[in-house]
PDB file of C-alpha atoms and ligand atoms in Angstrom:
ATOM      1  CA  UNK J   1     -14.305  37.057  12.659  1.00 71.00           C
ATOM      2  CA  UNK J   2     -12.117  39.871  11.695  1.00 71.00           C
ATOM      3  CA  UNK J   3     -13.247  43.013   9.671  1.00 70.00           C
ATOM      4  CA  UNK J   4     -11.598  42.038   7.005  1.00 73.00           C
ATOM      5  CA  UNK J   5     -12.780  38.362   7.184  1.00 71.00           C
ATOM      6  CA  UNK J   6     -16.208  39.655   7.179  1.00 70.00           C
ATOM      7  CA  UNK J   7     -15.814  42.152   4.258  1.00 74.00           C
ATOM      8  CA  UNK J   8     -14.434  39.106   2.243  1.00 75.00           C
ATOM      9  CA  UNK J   9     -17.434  36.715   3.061  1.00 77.00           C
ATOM     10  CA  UNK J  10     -19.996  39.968   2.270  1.00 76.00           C
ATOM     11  CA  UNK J  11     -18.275  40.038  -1.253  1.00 75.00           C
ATOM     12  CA  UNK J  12     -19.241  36.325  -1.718  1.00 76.00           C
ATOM     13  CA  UNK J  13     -22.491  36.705  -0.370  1.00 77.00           C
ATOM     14  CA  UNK J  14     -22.969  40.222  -3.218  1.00 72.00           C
ATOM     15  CA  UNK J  15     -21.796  37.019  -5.518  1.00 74.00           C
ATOM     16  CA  UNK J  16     -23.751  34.633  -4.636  1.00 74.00           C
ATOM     17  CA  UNK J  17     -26.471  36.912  -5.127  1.00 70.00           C
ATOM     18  CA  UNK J  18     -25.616  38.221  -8.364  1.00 69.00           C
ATOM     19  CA  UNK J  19     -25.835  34.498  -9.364  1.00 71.00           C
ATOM     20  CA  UNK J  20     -29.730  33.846  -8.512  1.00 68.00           C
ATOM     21  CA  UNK J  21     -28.914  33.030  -4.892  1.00 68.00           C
ATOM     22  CA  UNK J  22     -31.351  33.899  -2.523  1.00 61.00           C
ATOM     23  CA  UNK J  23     -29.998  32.327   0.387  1.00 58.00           C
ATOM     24  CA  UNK J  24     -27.381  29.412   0.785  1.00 50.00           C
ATOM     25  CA  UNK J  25     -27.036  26.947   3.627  1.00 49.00           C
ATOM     26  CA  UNK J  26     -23.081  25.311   3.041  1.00 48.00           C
ATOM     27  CA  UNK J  27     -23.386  21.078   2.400  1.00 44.00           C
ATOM     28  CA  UNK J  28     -27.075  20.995   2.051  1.00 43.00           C
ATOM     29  CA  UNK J  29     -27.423  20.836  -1.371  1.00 45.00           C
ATOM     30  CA  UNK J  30     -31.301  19.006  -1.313  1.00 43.00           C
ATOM     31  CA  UNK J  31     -32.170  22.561  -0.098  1.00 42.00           C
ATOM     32  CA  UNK J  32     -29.952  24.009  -3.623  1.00 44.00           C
ATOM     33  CA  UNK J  33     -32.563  22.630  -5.824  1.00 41.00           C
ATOM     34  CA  UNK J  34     -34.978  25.204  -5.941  1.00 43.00           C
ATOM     35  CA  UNK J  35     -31.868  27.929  -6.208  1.00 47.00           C
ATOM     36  CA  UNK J  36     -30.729  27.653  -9.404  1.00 51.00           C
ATOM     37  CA  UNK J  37     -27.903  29.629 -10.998  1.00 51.00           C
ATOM     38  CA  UNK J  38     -29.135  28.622 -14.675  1.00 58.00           C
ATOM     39  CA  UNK J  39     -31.499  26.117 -15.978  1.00 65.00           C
ATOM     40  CA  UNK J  40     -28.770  24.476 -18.291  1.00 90.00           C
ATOM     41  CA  UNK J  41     -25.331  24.146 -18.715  1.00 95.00           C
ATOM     42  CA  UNK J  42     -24.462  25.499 -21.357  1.00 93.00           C
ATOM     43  CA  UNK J  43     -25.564  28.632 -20.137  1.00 92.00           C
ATOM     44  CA  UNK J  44     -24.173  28.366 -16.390  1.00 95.00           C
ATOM     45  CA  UNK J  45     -20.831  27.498 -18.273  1.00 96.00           C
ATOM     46  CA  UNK J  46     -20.685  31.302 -19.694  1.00 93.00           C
ATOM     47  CA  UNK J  47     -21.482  32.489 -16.664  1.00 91.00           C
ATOM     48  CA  UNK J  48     -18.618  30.456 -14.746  1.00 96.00           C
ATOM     49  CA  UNK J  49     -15.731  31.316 -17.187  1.00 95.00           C
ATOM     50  CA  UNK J  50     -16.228  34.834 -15.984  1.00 94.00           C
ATOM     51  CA  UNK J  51     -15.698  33.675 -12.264  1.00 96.00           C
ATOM     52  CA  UNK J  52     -13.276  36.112 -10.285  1.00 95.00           C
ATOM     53  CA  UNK J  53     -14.578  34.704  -6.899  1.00 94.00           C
ATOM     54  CA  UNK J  54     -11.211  33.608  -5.530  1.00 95.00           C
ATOM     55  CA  UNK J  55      -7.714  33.768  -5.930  1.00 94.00           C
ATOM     56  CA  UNK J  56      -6.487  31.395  -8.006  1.00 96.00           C
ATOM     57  CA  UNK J  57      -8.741  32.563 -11.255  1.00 96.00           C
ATOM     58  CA  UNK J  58      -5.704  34.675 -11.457  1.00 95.00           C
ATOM     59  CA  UNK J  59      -3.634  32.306 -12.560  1.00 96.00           C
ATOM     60  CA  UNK J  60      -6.030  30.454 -14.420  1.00 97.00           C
ATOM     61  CA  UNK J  61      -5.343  29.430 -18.056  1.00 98.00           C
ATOM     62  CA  UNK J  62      -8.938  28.149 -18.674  1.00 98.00           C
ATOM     63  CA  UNK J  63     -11.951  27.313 -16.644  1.00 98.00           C
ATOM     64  CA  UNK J  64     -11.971  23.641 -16.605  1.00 98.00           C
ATOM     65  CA  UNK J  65     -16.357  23.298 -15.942  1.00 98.00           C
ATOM     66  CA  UNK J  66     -16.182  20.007 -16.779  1.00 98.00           C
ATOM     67  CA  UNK J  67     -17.745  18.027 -19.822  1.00 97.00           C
ATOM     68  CA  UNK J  68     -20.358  14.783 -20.958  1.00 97.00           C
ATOM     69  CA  UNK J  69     -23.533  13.748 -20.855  1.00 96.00           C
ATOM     70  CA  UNK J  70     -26.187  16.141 -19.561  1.00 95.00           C
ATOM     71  CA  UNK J  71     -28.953  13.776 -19.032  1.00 95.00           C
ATOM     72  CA  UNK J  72     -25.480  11.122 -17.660  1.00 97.00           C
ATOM     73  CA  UNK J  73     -26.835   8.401 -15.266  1.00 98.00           C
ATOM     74  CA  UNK J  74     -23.765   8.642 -13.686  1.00 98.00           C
ATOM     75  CA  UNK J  75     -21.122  11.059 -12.803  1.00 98.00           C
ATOM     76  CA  UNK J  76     -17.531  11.537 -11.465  1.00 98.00           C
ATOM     77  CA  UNK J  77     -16.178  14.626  -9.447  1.00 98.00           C
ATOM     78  CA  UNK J  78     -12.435  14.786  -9.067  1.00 98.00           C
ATOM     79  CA  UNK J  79     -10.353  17.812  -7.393  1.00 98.00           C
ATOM     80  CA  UNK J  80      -9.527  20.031  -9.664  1.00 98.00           C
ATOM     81  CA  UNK J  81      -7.314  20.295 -12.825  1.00 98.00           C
ATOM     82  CA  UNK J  82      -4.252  19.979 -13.205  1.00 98.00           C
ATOM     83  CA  UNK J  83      -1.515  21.545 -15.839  1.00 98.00           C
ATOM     84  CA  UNK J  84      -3.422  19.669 -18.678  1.00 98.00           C
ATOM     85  CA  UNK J  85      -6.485  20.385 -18.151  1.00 98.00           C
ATOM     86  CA  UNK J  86      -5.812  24.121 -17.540  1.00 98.00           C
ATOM     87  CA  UNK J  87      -4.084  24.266 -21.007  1.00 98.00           C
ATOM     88  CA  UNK J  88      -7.065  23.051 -22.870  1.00 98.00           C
ATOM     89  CA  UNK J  89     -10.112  23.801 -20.358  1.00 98.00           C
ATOM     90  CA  UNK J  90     -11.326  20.146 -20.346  1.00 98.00           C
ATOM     91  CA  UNK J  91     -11.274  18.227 -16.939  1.00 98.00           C
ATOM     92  CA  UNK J  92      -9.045  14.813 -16.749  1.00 98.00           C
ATOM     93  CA  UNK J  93      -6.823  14.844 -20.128  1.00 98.00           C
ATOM     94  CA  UNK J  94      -3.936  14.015 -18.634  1.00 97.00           C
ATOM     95  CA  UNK J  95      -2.052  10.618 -17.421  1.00 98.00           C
ATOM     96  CA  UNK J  96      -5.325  10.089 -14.965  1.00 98.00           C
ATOM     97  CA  UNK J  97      -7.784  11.322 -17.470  1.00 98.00           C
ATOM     98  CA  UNK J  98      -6.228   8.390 -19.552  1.00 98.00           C
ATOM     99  CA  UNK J  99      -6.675   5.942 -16.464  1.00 98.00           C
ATOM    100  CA  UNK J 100     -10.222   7.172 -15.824  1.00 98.00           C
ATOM    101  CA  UNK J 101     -10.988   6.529 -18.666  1.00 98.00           C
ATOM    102  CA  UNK J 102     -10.216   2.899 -19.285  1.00 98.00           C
ATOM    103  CA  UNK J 103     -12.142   2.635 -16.333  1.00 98.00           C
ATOM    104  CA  UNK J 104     -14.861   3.834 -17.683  1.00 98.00           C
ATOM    105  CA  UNK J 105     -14.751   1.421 -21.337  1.00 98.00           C
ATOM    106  CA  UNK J 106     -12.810  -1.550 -19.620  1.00 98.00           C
ATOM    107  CA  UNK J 107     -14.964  -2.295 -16.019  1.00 98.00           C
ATOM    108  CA  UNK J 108     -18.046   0.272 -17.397  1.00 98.00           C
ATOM    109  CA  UNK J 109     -18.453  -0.604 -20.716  1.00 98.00           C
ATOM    110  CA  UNK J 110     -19.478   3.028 -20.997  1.00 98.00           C
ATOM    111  CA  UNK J 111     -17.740   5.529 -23.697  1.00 98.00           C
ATOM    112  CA  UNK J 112     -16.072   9.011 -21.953  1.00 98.00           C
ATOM    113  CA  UNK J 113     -19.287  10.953 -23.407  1.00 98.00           C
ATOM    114  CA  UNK J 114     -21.710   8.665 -21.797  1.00 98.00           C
ATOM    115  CA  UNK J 115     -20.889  10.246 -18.431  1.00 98.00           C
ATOM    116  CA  UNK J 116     -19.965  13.680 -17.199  1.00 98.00           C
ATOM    117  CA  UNK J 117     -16.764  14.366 -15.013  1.00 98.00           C
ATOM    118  CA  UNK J 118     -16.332  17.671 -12.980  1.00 98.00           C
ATOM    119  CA  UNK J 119     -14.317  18.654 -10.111  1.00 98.00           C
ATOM    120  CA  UNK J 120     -14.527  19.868  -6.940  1.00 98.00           C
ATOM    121  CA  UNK J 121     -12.599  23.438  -8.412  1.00 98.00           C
ATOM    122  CA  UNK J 122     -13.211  25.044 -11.687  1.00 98.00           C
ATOM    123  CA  UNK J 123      -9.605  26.184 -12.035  1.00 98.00           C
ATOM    124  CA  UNK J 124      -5.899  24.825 -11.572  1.00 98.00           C
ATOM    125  CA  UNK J 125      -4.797  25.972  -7.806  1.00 98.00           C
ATOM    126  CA  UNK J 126      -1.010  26.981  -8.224  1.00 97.00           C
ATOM    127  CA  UNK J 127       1.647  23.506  -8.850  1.00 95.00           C
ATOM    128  CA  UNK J 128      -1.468  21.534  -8.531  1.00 95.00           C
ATOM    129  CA  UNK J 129      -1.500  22.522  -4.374  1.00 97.00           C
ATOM    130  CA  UNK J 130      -4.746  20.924  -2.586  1.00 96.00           C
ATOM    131  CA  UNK J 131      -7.350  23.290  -2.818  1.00 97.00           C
ATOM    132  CA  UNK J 132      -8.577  25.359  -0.197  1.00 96.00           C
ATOM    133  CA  UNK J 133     -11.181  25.840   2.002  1.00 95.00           C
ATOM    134  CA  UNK J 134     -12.048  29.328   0.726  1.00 94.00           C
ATOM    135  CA  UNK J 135     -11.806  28.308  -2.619  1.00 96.00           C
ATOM    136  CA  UNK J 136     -13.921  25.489  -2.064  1.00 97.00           C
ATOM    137  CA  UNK J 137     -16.668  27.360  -0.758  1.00 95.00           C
ATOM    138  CA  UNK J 138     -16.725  29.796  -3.420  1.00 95.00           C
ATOM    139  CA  UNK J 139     -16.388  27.085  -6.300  1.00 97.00           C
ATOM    140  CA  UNK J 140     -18.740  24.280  -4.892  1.00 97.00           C
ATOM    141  CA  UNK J 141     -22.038  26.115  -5.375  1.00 95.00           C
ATOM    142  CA  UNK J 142     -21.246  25.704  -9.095  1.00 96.00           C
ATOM    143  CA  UNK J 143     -20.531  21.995  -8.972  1.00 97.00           C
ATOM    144  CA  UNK J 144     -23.542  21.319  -6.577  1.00 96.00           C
ATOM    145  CA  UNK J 145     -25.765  23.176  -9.430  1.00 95.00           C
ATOM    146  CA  UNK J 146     -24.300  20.806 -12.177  1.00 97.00           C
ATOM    147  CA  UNK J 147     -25.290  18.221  -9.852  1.00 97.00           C
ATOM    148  CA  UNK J 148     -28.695  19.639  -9.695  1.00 95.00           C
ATOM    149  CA  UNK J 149     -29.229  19.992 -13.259  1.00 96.00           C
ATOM    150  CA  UNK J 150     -27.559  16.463 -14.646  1.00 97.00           C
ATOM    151  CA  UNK J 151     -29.377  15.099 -11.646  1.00 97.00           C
ATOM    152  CA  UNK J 152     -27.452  11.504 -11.796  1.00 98.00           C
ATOM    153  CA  UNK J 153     -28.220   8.323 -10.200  1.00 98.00           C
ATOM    154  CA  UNK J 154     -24.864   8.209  -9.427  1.00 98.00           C
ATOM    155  CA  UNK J 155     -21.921  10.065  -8.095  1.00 98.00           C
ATOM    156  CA  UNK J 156     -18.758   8.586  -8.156  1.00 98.00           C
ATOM    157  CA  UNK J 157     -16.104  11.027  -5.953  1.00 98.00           C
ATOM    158  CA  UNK J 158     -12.440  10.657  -6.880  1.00 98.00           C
ATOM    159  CA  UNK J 159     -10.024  10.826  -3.940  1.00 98.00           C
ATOM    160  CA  UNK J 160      -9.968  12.264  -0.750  1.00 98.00           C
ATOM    161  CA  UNK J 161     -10.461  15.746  -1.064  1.00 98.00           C
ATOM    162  CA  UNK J 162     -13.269  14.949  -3.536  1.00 98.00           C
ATOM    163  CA  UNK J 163     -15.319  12.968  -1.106  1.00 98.00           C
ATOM    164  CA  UNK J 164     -14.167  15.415   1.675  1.00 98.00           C
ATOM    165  CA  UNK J 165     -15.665  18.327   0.225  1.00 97.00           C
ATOM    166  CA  UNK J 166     -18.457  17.636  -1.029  1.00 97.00           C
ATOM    167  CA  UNK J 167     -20.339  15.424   2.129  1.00 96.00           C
ATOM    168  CA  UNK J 168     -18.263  17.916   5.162  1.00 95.00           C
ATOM    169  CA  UNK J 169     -17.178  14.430   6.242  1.00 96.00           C
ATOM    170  CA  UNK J 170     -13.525  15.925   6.918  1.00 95.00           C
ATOM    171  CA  UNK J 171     -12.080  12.986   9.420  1.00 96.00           C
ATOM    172  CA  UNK J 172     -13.189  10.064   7.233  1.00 97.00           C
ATOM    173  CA  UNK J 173     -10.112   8.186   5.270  1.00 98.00           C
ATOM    174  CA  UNK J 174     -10.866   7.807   2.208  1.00 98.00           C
ATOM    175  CA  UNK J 175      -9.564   4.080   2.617  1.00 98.00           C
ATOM    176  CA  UNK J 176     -12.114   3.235   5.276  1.00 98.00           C
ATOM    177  CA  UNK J 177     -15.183   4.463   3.513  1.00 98.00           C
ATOM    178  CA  UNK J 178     -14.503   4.190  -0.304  1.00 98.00           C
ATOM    179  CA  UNK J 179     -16.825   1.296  -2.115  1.00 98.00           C
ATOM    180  CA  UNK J 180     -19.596   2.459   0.858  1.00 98.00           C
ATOM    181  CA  UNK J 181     -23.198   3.608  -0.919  1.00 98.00           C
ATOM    182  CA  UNK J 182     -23.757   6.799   0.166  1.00 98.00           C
ATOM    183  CA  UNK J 183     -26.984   9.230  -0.247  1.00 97.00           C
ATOM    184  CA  UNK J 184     -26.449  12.472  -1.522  1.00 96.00           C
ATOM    185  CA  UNK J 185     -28.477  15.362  -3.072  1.00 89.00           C
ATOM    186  CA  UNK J 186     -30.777  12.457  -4.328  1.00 93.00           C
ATOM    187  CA  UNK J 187     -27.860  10.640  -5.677  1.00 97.00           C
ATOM    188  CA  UNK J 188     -26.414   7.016  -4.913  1.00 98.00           C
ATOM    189  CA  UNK J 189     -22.631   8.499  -4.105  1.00 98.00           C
ATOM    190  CA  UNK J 190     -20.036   5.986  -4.062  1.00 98.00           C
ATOM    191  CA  UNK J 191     -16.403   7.192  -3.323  1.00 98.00           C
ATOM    192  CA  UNK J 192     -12.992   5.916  -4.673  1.00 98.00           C
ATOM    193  CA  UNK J 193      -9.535   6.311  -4.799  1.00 98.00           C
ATOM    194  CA  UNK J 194      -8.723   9.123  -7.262  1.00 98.00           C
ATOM    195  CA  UNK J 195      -6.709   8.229 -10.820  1.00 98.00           C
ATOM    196  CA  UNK J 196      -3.570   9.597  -9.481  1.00 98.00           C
ATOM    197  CA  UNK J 197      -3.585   7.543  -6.739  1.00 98.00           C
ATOM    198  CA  UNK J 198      -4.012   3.885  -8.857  1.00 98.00           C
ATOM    199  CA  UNK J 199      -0.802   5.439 -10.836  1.00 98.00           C
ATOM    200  CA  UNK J 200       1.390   5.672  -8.028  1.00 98.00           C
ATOM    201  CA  UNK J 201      -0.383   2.955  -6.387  1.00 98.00           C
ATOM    202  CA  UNK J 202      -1.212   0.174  -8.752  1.00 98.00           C
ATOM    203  CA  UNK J 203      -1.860  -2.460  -6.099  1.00 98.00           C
ATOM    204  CA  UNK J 204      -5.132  -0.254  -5.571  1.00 98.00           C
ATOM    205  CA  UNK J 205      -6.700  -0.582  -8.638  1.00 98.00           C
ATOM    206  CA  UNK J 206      -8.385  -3.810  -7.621  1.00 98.00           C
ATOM    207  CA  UNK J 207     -10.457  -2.163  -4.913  1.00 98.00           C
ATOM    208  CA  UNK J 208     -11.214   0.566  -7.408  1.00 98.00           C
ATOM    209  CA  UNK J 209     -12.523  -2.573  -9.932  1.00 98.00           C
ATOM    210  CA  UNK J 210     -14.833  -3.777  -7.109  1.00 98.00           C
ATOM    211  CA  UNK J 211     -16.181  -0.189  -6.541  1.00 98.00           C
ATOM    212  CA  UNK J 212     -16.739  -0.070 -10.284  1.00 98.00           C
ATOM    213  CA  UNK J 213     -18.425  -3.021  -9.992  1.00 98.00           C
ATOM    214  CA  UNK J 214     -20.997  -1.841  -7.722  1.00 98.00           C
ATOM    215  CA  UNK J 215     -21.819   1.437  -9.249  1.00 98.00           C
ATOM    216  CA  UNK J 216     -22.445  -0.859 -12.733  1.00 98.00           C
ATOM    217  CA  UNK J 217     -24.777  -2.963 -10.928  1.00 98.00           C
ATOM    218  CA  UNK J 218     -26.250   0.339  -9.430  1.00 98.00           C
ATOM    219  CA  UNK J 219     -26.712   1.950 -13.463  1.00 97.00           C
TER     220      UNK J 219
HETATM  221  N1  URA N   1      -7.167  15.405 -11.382  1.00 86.65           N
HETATM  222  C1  URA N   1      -8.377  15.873 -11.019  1.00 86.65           C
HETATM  223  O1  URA N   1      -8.808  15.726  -9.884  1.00 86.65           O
HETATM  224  N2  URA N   1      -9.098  16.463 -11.951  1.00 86.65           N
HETATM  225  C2  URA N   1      -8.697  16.614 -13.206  1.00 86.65           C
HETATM  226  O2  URA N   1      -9.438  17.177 -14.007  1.00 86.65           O
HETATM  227  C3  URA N   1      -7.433  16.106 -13.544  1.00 86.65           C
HETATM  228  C4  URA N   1      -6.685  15.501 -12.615  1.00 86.65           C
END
């Protein structure tokens, strides 16, 4: 590791800190559970729309900390916003927002506030680029905390970089292991292809019906 590369991961660590952490052990988040940043969301969501722990909160318009039900049964983390949901610091508002959501009434038969949808990153990386891994690992402690506070029976992640990030499970396709139950941080987690996806890809939407399917009979 170079100096500098070490001075940068001491800064997060200061962070970290600063935010209740007393130590942190990266994609074990059953261990998170006792280390929380704030006992509610409301309050962690003050705390996050002061976040300066990477880059791209430069460029930020808003904090997008996502939005629904805290007590939801089930939840759905996609990658991080995009221009719309940087103008108006609410996550999926756009053209997928609009998808997800007839997902959500149509094969659900839940309403948008029923549930609560995150991402993987708080804020817009720069012409919607795929975030990074630095970002990601100053940004996911947040999300694994919502996790730990909604504490859902399910987990539905949206796309690759979704699933990707938040199980380590790099290599996996997200075609080979989407509709698969998964356990995570005492969750059912149940990956998918991501909104954006079904819009270029229409054809997919059936397999996305089936996984819907599954996670209803799992509610
Ligand atoms: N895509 C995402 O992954 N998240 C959003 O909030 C919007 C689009």
């Amino acid at each position: 590791m170079t100096k500098i590369e070490k001075a940068k991961l001491l800064k997060l660590l200061y962070q970290y800190r600063s935010f209740g952490f007393k130590y942190f052990k990266e994609y074990k988040p059953a261990n998170m559970i006792n280390q929380k940043i704030s006992s509610n969301l409301a309050a962690m969501s003050d705390k996050v729309s002061n976040c300066h722990l990477c880059s791209i909160s430069n460029s930020r318009k808003n904090v997008v900390f996502g939005e629904g039900n805290e007590n939801a049964s089930l939840m759905f983390i996609g990658e991080a916003p995009g221009a719309n949901e940087d103008e108006v610091g609410r996550p999926f508002v756009g053209k997928a927002g609009m998808l997800l959501v007839k997902i959500i009434e149509n094969v659900l038969n839940l309403k948008r506030e029923d549930v609560y949808i995150a991402n993987v990153l708080k804020c817009r990386p720069p012409n919607n680029r795929v975030p990074t891994l630095e970002e990601v690992t100053s940004c996911k402690p947040y999300l694994l905390e919502q996790i730990s506070i909604i504490k859902p029976k399910i987990i539905v992640a949206l796309g690759s970089t979704s699933y990707h990030h938040l199980t380590g499970d790099y290599d996996m396709p997200i075609s080979k292991i989407r509709g698969e139950v998964l356990e995570f941080a005492d969750a059912k987690l149940i990956p998918t292809f991501h909104p954006s996806f079904l819009l270029r890809n229409p054809s997919a939407k059936k397999e996305v019906f089936s996984d819907m399917l599954k996670v209803k009979k799992l509610l």
